[in-house]
Short mmCIF file of N, CA, C and O in Angstrom, two decimals:
data_model
loop_
_atom_site.label_atom_id
_atom_site.label_comp_id
_atom_site.label_asym_id
_atom_site.label_seq_id
_atom_site.Cartn_x
_atom_site.Cartn_y
_atom_site.Cartn_z
N PHE A 256 81.63 122.03 48.60
CA PHE A 256 82.75 121.27 48.07
C PHE A 256 84.08 121.83 48.56
O PHE A 256 84.87 121.13 49.18
N VAL A 257 84.30 123.11 48.32
CA VAL A 257 85.57 123.72 48.71
C VAL A 257 85.75 123.64 50.22
O VAL A 257 86.82 123.27 50.72
N TYR A 258 84.68 123.93 50.96
CA TYR A 258 84.77 123.92 52.42
C TYR A 258 85.06 122.52 52.95
O TYR A 258 85.83 122.35 53.88
N GLU A 259 84.43 121.52 52.37
CA GLU A 259 84.66 120.15 52.81
C GLU A 259 86.09 119.71 52.55
O GLU A 259 86.71 119.06 53.39
N VAL A 260 86.61 120.05 51.39
CA VAL A 260 87.98 119.69 51.06
C VAL A 260 88.95 120.38 52.02
O VAL A 260 89.86 119.75 52.57
N LEU A 261 88.76 121.67 52.24
CA LEU A 261 89.64 122.40 53.15
C LEU A 261 89.56 121.84 54.57
O LEU A 261 90.58 121.70 55.25
N ARG A 262 88.37 121.50 55.01
CA ARG A 262 88.18 120.94 56.35
C ARG A 262 88.94 119.61 56.48
O ARG A 262 89.64 119.37 57.46
N THR A 263 88.80 118.76 55.49
CA THR A 263 89.46 117.46 55.53
C THR A 263 90.97 117.61 55.52
O THR A 263 91.67 116.98 56.31
N VAL A 264 91.48 118.47 54.65
CA VAL A 264 92.93 118.68 54.58
C VAL A 264 93.44 119.28 55.88
O VAL A 264 94.50 118.88 56.38
N ARG A 265 92.70 120.19 56.45
CA ARG A 265 93.12 120.81 57.72
C ARG A 265 93.29 119.76 58.81
O ARG A 265 94.24 119.81 59.59
N HIS A 266 92.39 118.80 58.85
CA HIS A 266 92.49 117.75 59.88
C HIS A 266 93.63 116.77 59.60
O HIS A 266 94.24 116.26 60.53
N LYS A 267 93.92 116.54 58.34
CA LYS A 267 94.95 115.55 57.98
C LYS A 267 96.35 116.16 57.88
O LYS A 267 97.33 115.52 58.24
N ASP A 268 96.44 117.38 57.35
CA ASP A 268 97.75 118.01 57.15
C ASP A 268 97.59 119.53 57.13
O ASP A 268 97.52 120.15 56.07
N PRO A 269 97.53 120.16 58.30
CA PRO A 269 97.27 121.60 58.38
C PRO A 269 98.21 122.47 57.57
O PRO A 269 97.83 123.54 57.10
N GLN A 270 99.46 122.01 57.36
CA GLN A 270 100.42 122.81 56.59
C GLN A 270 100.03 122.92 55.12
O GLN A 270 100.52 123.81 54.41
N GLN A 271 99.17 122.06 54.63
CA GLN A 271 98.79 122.06 53.21
C GLN A 271 97.61 122.98 52.90
O GLN A 271 97.29 123.19 51.73
N VAL A 272 96.96 123.54 53.92
CA VAL A 272 95.76 124.35 53.69
C VAL A 272 96.07 125.57 52.82
O VAL A 272 95.34 125.85 51.87
N ALA A 273 97.13 126.29 53.12
CA ALA A 273 97.47 127.48 52.32
C ALA A 273 97.74 127.10 50.87
O ALA A 273 97.29 127.79 49.94
N ARG A 274 98.43 126.00 50.65
CA ARG A 274 98.72 125.53 49.29
C ARG A 274 97.43 125.17 48.55
O ARG A 274 97.26 125.48 47.39
N LEU A 275 96.52 124.54 49.27
CA LEU A 275 95.25 124.16 48.67
C LEU A 275 94.40 125.38 48.34
O LEU A 275 93.77 125.44 47.29
N CYS A 276 94.40 126.38 49.21
CA CYS A 276 93.68 127.63 48.93
C CYS A 276 94.21 128.27 47.65
O CYS A 276 93.44 128.74 46.81
N ALA A 277 95.52 128.29 47.50
CA ALA A 277 96.13 128.85 46.29
C ALA A 277 95.71 128.03 45.07
O ALA A 277 95.42 128.61 44.00
N PHE A 278 95.64 126.72 45.20
CA PHE A 278 95.20 125.87 44.09
C PHE A 278 93.79 126.25 43.65
O PHE A 278 93.53 126.43 42.46
N PHE A 279 92.87 126.39 44.61
CA PHE A 279 91.50 126.75 44.25
C PHE A 279 91.44 128.11 43.56
O PHE A 279 90.69 128.30 42.61
N THR A 280 92.24 129.04 44.02
CA THR A 280 92.26 130.36 43.41
C THR A 280 92.84 130.32 42.00
O THR A 280 92.30 130.91 41.07
N GLN A 281 93.92 129.58 41.82
CA GLN A 281 94.60 129.52 40.53
C GLN A 281 93.84 128.72 39.48
O GLN A 281 94.01 128.95 38.28
N THR A 282 93.01 127.79 39.89
CA THR A 282 92.28 126.97 38.92
C THR A 282 90.93 127.56 38.55
O THR A 282 90.21 127.01 37.74
N PHE A 283 90.60 128.69 39.14
CA PHE A 283 89.36 129.42 38.82
C PHE A 283 88.11 128.55 39.01
O PHE A 283 87.19 128.59 38.20
N ILE A 284 88.11 127.76 40.08
CA ILE A 284 86.92 126.98 40.40
C ILE A 284 85.82 127.94 40.81
O ILE A 284 86.03 128.83 41.64
N THR A 285 84.68 127.80 40.21
CA THR A 285 83.55 128.67 40.52
C THR A 285 82.85 128.19 41.78
O THR A 285 82.53 127.02 41.91
N THR A 286 82.64 129.10 42.69
CA THR A 286 81.86 128.80 43.89
C THR A 286 80.57 129.60 43.85
O THR A 286 80.51 130.67 43.23
N VAL A 287 79.57 129.08 44.50
CA VAL A 287 78.25 129.72 44.48
C VAL A 287 77.86 130.05 45.92
O VAL A 287 77.73 129.13 46.74
N PRO A 288 77.69 131.33 46.23
CA PRO A 288 77.29 131.68 47.60
C PRO A 288 75.85 131.25 47.87
O PRO A 288 75.03 131.17 46.95
N PRO A 289 75.53 130.95 49.11
CA PRO A 289 74.19 130.50 49.45
C PRO A 289 73.18 131.65 49.50
O PRO A 289 72.86 132.17 50.56
N ASP A 290 72.67 132.04 48.33
CA ASP A 290 71.66 133.08 48.29
C ASP A 290 70.28 132.48 48.57
O ASP A 290 70.14 131.28 48.77
N ASP A 291 69.25 133.32 48.59
CA ASP A 291 67.89 132.86 48.92
C ASP A 291 67.43 131.74 48.01
O ASP A 291 66.80 130.78 48.45
N ARG A 292 67.73 131.85 46.73
CA ARG A 292 67.29 130.85 45.76
C ARG A 292 67.95 129.48 46.01
O ARG A 292 67.30 128.44 45.97
N LEU A 293 69.24 129.49 46.27
CA LEU A 293 69.96 128.25 46.53
C LEU A 293 69.50 127.63 47.86
O LEU A 293 69.31 126.41 47.95
N ILE A 294 69.30 128.43 48.86
CA ILE A 294 68.84 127.92 50.15
C ILE A 294 67.47 127.27 50.00
O ILE A 294 67.23 126.18 50.52
N ALA A 295 66.58 127.90 49.26
CA ALA A 295 65.25 127.33 49.04
C ALA A 295 65.34 126.00 48.28
O ALA A 295 64.66 125.03 48.62
N ALA A 296 66.21 125.94 47.27
CA ALA A 296 66.39 124.71 46.51
C ALA A 296 66.98 123.61 47.40
O ALA A 296 66.60 122.45 47.30
N ALA A 297 67.90 123.98 48.27
CA ALA A 297 68.50 123.00 49.18
C ALA A 297 67.46 122.48 50.17
O ALA A 297 67.42 121.27 50.45
N PHE A 298 66.61 123.36 50.69
CA PHE A 298 65.53 122.91 51.58
C PHE A 298 64.63 121.91 50.85
O PHE A 298 64.26 120.87 51.40
N GLU A 299 64.29 122.23 49.62
CA GLU A 299 63.44 121.35 48.82
C GLU A 299 64.10 119.98 48.62
O GLU A 299 63.46 118.94 48.79
N GLN A 300 65.38 119.99 48.29
CA GLN A 300 66.09 118.73 48.07
C GLN A 300 66.30 117.96 49.37
O GLN A 300 66.24 116.72 49.39
N SER A 301 66.49 118.66 50.46
CA SER A 301 66.64 118.01 51.76
C SER A 301 65.39 117.20 52.09
O SER A 301 65.48 116.05 52.54
N THR A 302 64.25 117.79 51.83
CA THR A 302 62.98 117.09 52.07
C THR A 302 62.81 115.93 51.10
O THR A 302 62.47 114.81 51.50
N ALA A 303 63.08 116.17 49.83
CA ALA A 303 62.89 115.13 48.81
C ALA A 303 63.84 113.95 49.00
O ALA A 303 63.45 112.80 48.80
N LEU A 304 65.07 114.21 49.41
CA LEU A 304 66.07 113.16 49.53
C LEU A 304 66.16 112.57 50.93
O LEU A 304 66.79 111.53 51.12
N GLY A 305 65.58 113.27 51.90
CA GLY A 305 65.67 112.80 53.28
C GLY A 305 67.05 112.93 53.85
O GLY A 305 67.48 112.13 54.68
N CYS A 306 67.78 113.97 53.41
CA CYS A 306 69.14 114.17 53.92
C CYS A 306 69.22 115.49 54.69
O CYS A 306 68.30 116.30 54.66
N ASP A 307 70.33 115.69 55.38
CA ASP A 307 70.54 116.94 56.10
C ASP A 307 70.59 118.11 55.12
O ASP A 307 71.00 117.95 53.96
N LEU A 308 70.23 119.27 55.60
CA LEU A 308 70.26 120.47 54.76
C LEU A 308 71.67 120.70 54.22
O LEU A 308 71.85 121.02 53.04
N TYR A 309 72.66 120.52 55.07
CA TYR A 309 74.05 120.71 54.65
C TYR A 309 74.38 119.86 53.41
O TYR A 309 75.00 120.32 52.47
N ASP A 310 73.94 118.61 53.43
CA ASP A 310 74.20 117.69 52.32
C ASP A 310 73.33 117.97 51.11
O ASP A 310 73.61 117.46 50.01
N ALA A 311 72.28 118.74 51.27
CA ALA A 311 71.34 119.00 50.18
C ALA A 311 71.78 120.15 49.26
O ALA A 311 71.21 120.31 48.18
N PHE A 312 72.78 120.92 49.63
CA PHE A 312 73.18 122.05 48.79
C PHE A 312 73.68 121.63 47.40
O PHE A 312 73.31 122.26 46.41
N PRO A 313 74.50 120.58 47.26
CA PRO A 313 74.88 120.18 45.91
C PRO A 313 73.68 119.79 45.05
O PRO A 313 73.60 120.16 43.88
N ALA A 314 72.74 119.06 45.63
CA ALA A 314 71.54 118.67 44.89
C ALA A 314 70.68 119.90 44.57
O ALA A 314 70.10 119.99 43.49
N GLY A 315 70.61 120.82 45.49
CA GLY A 315 69.86 122.05 45.25
C GLY A 315 70.45 122.85 44.10
O GLY A 315 69.73 123.34 43.23
N LEU A 316 71.77 122.95 44.06
CA LEU A 316 72.43 123.67 42.98
C LEU A 316 72.23 122.96 41.65
O LEU A 316 71.93 123.59 40.63
N ALA A 317 72.37 121.63 41.65
CA ALA A 317 72.15 120.87 40.42
C ALA A 317 70.73 121.08 39.91
O ALA A 317 70.52 121.27 38.70
N SER A 318 69.76 121.08 40.80
CA SER A 318 68.37 121.28 40.37
C SER A 318 68.15 122.69 39.85
O SER A 318 67.44 122.89 38.86
N MET A 319 68.77 123.68 40.48
CA MET A 319 68.65 125.07 40.01
C MET A 319 69.22 125.24 38.61
O MET A 319 68.66 125.96 37.79
N LEU A 320 70.33 124.59 38.35
CA LEU A 320 71.03 124.73 37.07
C LEU A 320 70.55 123.73 36.02
O LEU A 320 71.03 123.76 34.89
N ASP A 321 69.65 122.85 36.42
CA ASP A 321 69.20 121.77 35.55
C ASP A 321 70.42 121.03 35.01
O ASP A 321 70.55 120.76 33.81
N ALA A 322 71.32 120.71 35.94
CA ALA A 322 72.59 120.07 35.61
C ALA A 322 72.67 118.72 36.31
O ALA A 322 71.98 118.49 37.31
N PRO A 323 73.52 117.83 35.83
CA PRO A 323 73.67 116.55 36.51
C PRO A 323 74.35 116.73 37.86
O PRO A 323 75.14 117.66 38.05
N LEU A 324 74.02 115.86 38.78
CA LEU A 324 74.67 115.85 40.08
C LEU A 324 75.66 114.70 40.12
O LEU A 324 75.30 113.55 39.86
N TYR A 325 76.91 115.01 40.39
CA TYR A 325 77.95 114.00 40.58
C TYR A 325 78.24 113.97 42.07
O TYR A 325 78.48 115.02 42.68
N SER A 326 78.20 112.79 42.66
CA SER A 326 78.38 112.69 44.10
C SER A 326 78.99 111.35 44.47
O SER A 326 78.78 110.35 43.80
N ALA A 327 79.74 111.35 45.57
CA ALA A 327 80.25 110.12 46.14
C ALA A 327 79.45 109.75 47.39
O ALA A 327 79.76 108.79 48.07
N ASP A 328 78.43 110.53 47.69
CA ASP A 328 77.63 110.34 48.90
C ASP A 328 76.31 109.66 48.55
O ASP A 328 75.29 110.32 48.35
N VAL A 329 76.35 108.33 48.50
CA VAL A 329 75.15 107.58 48.12
C VAL A 329 74.04 107.75 49.15
O VAL A 329 72.86 107.78 48.80
N LYS A 330 74.41 107.89 50.42
CA LYS A 330 73.40 108.05 51.47
C LYS A 330 72.61 109.35 51.29
O LYS A 330 71.39 109.36 51.38
N ALA A 331 73.30 110.44 51.02
CA ALA A 331 72.63 111.74 50.87
C ALA A 331 72.00 111.93 49.50
O ALA A 331 70.94 112.52 49.37
N HIS A 332 72.67 111.45 48.44
CA HIS A 332 72.25 111.79 47.08
C HIS A 332 71.79 110.62 46.24
O HIS A 332 71.43 110.81 45.07
N GLY A 333 71.80 109.44 46.77
CA GLY A 333 71.45 108.25 45.99
C GLY A 333 70.06 108.29 45.38
O GLY A 333 69.82 107.67 44.34
N ARG A 334 69.14 109.03 45.97
CA ARG A 334 67.77 109.10 45.42
C ARG A 334 67.56 110.30 44.50
O ARG A 334 66.47 110.51 43.99
N TYR A 335 68.61 111.09 44.27
CA TYR A 335 68.47 112.25 43.37
C TYR A 335 68.31 111.72 41.94
O TYR A 335 69.10 110.88 41.49
N PRO A 336 67.32 112.20 41.20
CA PRO A 336 67.09 111.70 39.84
C PRO A 336 68.31 111.88 38.93
O PRO A 336 68.81 112.98 38.78
N GLY A 337 68.80 110.78 38.37
CA GLY A 337 69.91 110.83 37.42
C GLY A 337 71.26 111.06 38.04
O GLY A 337 72.24 111.33 37.31
N VAL A 338 71.39 110.96 39.37
CA VAL A 338 72.68 111.19 40.01
C VAL A 338 73.73 110.25 39.42
O VAL A 338 73.45 109.10 39.10
N VAL A 339 74.95 110.78 39.26
CA VAL A 339 76.08 109.99 38.82
C VAL A 339 76.93 109.76 40.07
O VAL A 339 77.54 110.69 40.58
N LEU A 340 76.91 108.54 40.59
CA LEU A 340 77.67 108.22 41.79
C LEU A 340 79.09 107.85 41.39
O LEU A 340 79.30 106.99 40.55
N VAL A 341 80.04 108.53 41.98
CA VAL A 341 81.46 108.31 41.67
C VAL A 341 82.16 107.67 42.86
O VAL A 341 81.84 107.95 44.02
N GLY A 342 83.07 106.77 42.55
CA GLY A 342 83.86 106.15 43.60
C GLY A 342 83.06 105.25 44.53
O GLY A 342 83.49 104.98 45.64
N VAL A 343 81.90 104.84 44.08
CA VAL A 343 81.04 104.03 44.95
C VAL A 343 81.08 102.60 44.50
O VAL A 343 81.08 102.28 43.37
#
């Protein structure tokens, strides 16, 4: 999530990247590093959903935490059980 947002902002307005980094730091958004458990869950979700491994990390994390998955990517996550599609 954080990496995708930073990548998009960098392409659209490079001067805003530093401001956005400060925003993420100040709002205490929790990030989860890709440890062995998360990578395994992402591989599992990639196979189950038929999406790229990169796109499977949010679904892998949701499955690990037994939490709902909120996504705007219907192609990657539309088949995830109980997914809440936003902006679609």
